[in-house]
PDB file of C-alpha atoms in Angstrom:
ATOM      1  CA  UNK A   1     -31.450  75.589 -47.584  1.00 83.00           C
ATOM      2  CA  UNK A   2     -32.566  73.007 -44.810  1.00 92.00           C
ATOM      3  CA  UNK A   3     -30.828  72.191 -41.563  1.00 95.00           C
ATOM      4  CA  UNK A   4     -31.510  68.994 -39.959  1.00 97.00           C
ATOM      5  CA  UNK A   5     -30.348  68.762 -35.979  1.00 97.00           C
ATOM      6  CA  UNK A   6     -31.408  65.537 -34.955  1.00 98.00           C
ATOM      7  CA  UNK A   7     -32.082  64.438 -30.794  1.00 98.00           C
ATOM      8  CA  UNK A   8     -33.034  61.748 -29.227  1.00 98.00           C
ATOM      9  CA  UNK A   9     -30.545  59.179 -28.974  1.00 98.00           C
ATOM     10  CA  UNK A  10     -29.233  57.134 -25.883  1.00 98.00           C
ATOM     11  CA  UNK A  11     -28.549  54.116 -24.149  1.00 98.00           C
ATOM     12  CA  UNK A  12     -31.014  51.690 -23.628  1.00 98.00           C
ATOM     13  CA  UNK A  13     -31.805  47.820 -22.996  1.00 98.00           C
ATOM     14  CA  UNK A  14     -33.008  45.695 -25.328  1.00 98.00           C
ATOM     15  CA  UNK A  15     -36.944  45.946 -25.334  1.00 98.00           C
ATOM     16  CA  UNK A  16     -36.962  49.339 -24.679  1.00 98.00           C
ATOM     17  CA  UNK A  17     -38.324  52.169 -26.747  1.00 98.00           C
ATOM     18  CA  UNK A  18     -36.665  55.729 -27.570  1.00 98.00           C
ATOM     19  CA  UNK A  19     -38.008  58.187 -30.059  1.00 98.00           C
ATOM     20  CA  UNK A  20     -36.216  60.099 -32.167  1.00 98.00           C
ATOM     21  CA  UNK A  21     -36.343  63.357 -33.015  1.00 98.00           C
ATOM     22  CA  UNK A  22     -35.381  65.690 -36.811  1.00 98.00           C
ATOM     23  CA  UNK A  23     -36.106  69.354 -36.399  1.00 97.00           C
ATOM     24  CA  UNK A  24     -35.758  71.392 -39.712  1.00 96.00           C
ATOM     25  CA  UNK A  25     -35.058  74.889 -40.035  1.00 94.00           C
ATOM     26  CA  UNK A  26     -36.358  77.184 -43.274  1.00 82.00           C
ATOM     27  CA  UNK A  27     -39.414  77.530 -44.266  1.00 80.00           C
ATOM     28  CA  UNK A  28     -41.842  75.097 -46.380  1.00 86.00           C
ATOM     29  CA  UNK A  29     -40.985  72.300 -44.501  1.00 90.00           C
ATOM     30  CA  UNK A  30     -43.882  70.413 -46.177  1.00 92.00           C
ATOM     31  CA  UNK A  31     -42.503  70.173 -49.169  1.00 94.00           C
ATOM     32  CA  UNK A  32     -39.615  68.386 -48.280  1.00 96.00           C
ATOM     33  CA  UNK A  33     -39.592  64.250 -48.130  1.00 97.00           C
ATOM     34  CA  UNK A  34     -37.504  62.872 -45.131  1.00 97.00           C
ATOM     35  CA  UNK A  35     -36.327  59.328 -44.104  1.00 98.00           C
ATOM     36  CA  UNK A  36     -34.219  57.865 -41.310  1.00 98.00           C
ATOM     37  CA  UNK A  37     -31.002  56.043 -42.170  1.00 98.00           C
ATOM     38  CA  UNK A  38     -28.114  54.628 -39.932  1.00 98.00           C
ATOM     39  CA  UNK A  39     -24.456  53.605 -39.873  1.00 98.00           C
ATOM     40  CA  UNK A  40     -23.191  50.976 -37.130  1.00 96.00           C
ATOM     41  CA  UNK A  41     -19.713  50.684 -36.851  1.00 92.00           C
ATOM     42  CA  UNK A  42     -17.981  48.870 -40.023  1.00 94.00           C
ATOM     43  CA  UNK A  43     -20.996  48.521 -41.992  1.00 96.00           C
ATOM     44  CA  UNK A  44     -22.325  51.142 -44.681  1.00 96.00           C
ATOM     45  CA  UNK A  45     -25.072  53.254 -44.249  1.00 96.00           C
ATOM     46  CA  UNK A  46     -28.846  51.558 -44.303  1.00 97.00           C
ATOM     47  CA  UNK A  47     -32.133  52.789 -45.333  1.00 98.00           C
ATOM     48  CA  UNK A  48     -34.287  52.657 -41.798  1.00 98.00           C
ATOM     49  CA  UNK A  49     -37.792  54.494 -42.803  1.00 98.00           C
ATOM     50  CA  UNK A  50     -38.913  57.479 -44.942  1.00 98.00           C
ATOM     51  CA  UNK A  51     -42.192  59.605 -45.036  1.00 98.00           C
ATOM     52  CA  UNK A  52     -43.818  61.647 -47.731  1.00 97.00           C
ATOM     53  CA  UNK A  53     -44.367  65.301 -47.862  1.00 96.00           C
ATOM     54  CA  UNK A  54     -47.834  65.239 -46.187  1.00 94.00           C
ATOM     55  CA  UNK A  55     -46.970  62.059 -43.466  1.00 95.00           C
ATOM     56  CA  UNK A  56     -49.471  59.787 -45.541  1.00 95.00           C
ATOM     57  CA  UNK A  57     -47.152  57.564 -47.148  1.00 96.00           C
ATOM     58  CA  UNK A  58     -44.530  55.788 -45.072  1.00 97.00           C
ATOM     59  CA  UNK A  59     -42.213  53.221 -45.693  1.00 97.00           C
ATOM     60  CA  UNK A  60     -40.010  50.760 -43.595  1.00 98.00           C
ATOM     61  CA  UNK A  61     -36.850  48.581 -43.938  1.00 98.00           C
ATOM     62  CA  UNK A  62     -37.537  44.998 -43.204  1.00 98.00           C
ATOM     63  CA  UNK A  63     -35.728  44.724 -40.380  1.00 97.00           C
ATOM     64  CA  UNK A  64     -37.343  47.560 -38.373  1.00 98.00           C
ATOM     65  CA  UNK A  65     -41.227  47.101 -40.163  1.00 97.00           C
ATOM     66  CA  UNK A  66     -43.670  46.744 -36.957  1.00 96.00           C
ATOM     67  CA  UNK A  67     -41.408  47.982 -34.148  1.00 98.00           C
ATOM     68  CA  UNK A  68     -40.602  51.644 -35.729  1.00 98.00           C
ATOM     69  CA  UNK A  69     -43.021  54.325 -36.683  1.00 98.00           C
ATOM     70  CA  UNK A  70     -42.432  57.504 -38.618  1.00 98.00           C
ATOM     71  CA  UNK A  71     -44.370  60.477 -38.073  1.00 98.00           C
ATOM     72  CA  UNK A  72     -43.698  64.251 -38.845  1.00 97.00           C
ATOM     73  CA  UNK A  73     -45.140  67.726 -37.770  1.00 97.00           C
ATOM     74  CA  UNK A  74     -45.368  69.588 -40.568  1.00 95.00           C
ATOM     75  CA  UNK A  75     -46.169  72.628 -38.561  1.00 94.00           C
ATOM     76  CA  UNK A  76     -43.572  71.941 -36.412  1.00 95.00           C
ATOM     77  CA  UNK A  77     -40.671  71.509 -38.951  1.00 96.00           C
ATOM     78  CA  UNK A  78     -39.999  67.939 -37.072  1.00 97.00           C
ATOM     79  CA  UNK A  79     -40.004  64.304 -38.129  1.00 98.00           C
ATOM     80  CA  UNK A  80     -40.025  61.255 -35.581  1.00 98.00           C
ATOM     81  CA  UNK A  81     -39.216  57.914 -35.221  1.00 98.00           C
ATOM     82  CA  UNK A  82     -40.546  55.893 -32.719  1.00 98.00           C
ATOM     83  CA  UNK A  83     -38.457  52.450 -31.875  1.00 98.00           C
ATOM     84  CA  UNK A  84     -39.737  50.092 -30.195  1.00 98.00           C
ATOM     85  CA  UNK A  85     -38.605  46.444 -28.834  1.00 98.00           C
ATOM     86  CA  UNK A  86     -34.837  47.903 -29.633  1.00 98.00           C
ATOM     87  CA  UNK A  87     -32.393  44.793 -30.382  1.00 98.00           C
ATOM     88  CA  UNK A  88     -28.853  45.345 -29.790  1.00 97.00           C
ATOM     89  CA  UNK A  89     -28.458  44.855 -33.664  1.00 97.00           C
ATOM     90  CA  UNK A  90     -30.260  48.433 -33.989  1.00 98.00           C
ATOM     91  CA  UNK A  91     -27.488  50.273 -32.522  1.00 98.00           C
ATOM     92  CA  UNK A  92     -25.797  52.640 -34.552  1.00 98.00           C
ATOM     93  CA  UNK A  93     -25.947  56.187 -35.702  1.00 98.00           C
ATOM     94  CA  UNK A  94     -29.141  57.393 -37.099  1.00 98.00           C
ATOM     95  CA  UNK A  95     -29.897  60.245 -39.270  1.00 98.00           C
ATOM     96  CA  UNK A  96     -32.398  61.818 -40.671  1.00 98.00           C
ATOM     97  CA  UNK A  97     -32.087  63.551 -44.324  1.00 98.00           C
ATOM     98  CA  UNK A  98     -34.564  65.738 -46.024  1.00 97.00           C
ATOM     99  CA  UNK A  99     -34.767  66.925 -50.176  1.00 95.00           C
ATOM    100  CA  UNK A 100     -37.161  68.831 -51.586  1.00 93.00           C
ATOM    101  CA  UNK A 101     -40.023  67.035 -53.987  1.00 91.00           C
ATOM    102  CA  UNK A 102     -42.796  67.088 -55.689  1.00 88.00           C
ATOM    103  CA  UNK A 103     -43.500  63.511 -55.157  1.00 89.00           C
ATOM    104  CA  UNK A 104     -46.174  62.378 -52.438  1.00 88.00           C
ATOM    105  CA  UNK A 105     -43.683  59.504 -51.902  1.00 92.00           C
ATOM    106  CA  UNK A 106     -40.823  58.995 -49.844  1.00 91.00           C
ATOM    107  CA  UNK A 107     -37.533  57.064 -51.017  1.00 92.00           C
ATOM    108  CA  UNK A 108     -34.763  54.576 -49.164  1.00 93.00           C
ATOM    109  CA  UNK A 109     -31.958  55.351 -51.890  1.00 93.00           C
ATOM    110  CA  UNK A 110     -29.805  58.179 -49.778  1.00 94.00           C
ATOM    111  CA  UNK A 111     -28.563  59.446 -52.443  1.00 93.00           C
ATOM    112  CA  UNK A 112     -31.742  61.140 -53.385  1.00 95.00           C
ATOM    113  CA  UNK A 113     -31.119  63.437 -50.505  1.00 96.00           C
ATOM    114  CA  UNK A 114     -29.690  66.604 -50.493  1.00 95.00           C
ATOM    115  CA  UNK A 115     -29.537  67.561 -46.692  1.00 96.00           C
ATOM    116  CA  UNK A 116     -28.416  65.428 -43.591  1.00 97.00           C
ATOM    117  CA  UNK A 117     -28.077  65.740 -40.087  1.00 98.00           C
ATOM    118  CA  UNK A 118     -24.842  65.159 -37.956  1.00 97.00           C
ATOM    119  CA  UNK A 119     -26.974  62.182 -36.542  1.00 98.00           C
ATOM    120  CA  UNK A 120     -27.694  60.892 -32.962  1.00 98.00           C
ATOM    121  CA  UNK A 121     -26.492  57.646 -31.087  1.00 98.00           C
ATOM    122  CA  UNK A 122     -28.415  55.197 -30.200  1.00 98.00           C
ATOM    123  CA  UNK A 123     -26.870  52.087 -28.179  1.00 98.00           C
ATOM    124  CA  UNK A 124     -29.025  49.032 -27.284  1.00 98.00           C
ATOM    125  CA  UNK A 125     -27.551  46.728 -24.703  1.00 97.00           C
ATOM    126  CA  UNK A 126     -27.881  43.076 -24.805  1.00 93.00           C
TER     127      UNK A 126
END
């Protein structure tokens, strides 16, 4: 059993930066891939980034590839993501999800995960 709180979220102007934060309770943490996804108001849930087990394989959504970076503690039990240049078409709610693998890769389909956050608001004025 995993329990994702994620922190972070804000207001902020466009061009600005905030970083994102999952911590993870239970133990091996490292075996558990993670990704990022958000929900803006009227629209369905989007894949944002994910990371593998060990933080070498990451993977982005095209609309967020070179301005957010996913990283992770595995000693920590925490997983970032680092925006930067924030449009006002990133705001929404983001979460982070984790599920257990064997794989070395991440994945952008949600419903490969079996634990989510309650998520964290980020706002991006124009």
């Amino acid at each position: 059993q995993v329990q994702l709180v994620e922190s972070g979220g804000g207001l902020v102007q466009a061009g600005g930066s905030l970083r994102l934060t999952c911590a993870a309770s239970g133990r091996a943490f490292s075996s558990y891939t993670v990704g990022w996804f958000r929900q803006a108001p009227g629209k369905e849930r989007e894949f944002v980034a994910t990371i593998g087990r060990s933080g070498a394989y990451t993977y982005y959504a095209d609309s967020v590839k070179d301005r957010f970076t996913i990283s992770r503690e595995n000693a920590k039990n925490t997983v970032y993501l680092q925006m930067n240049s924030l449009k006002p078409e990133d705001t929404a709610v983001y979460y982070c999800a984790a599920v257990a693998t064997t794989s070395v890769y991440g994945s952008f389909m949600p419903g490969e995960y079996r634990y989510w956050g309650q998520g964290t608001q980020v706002t991006v004025s124009s």
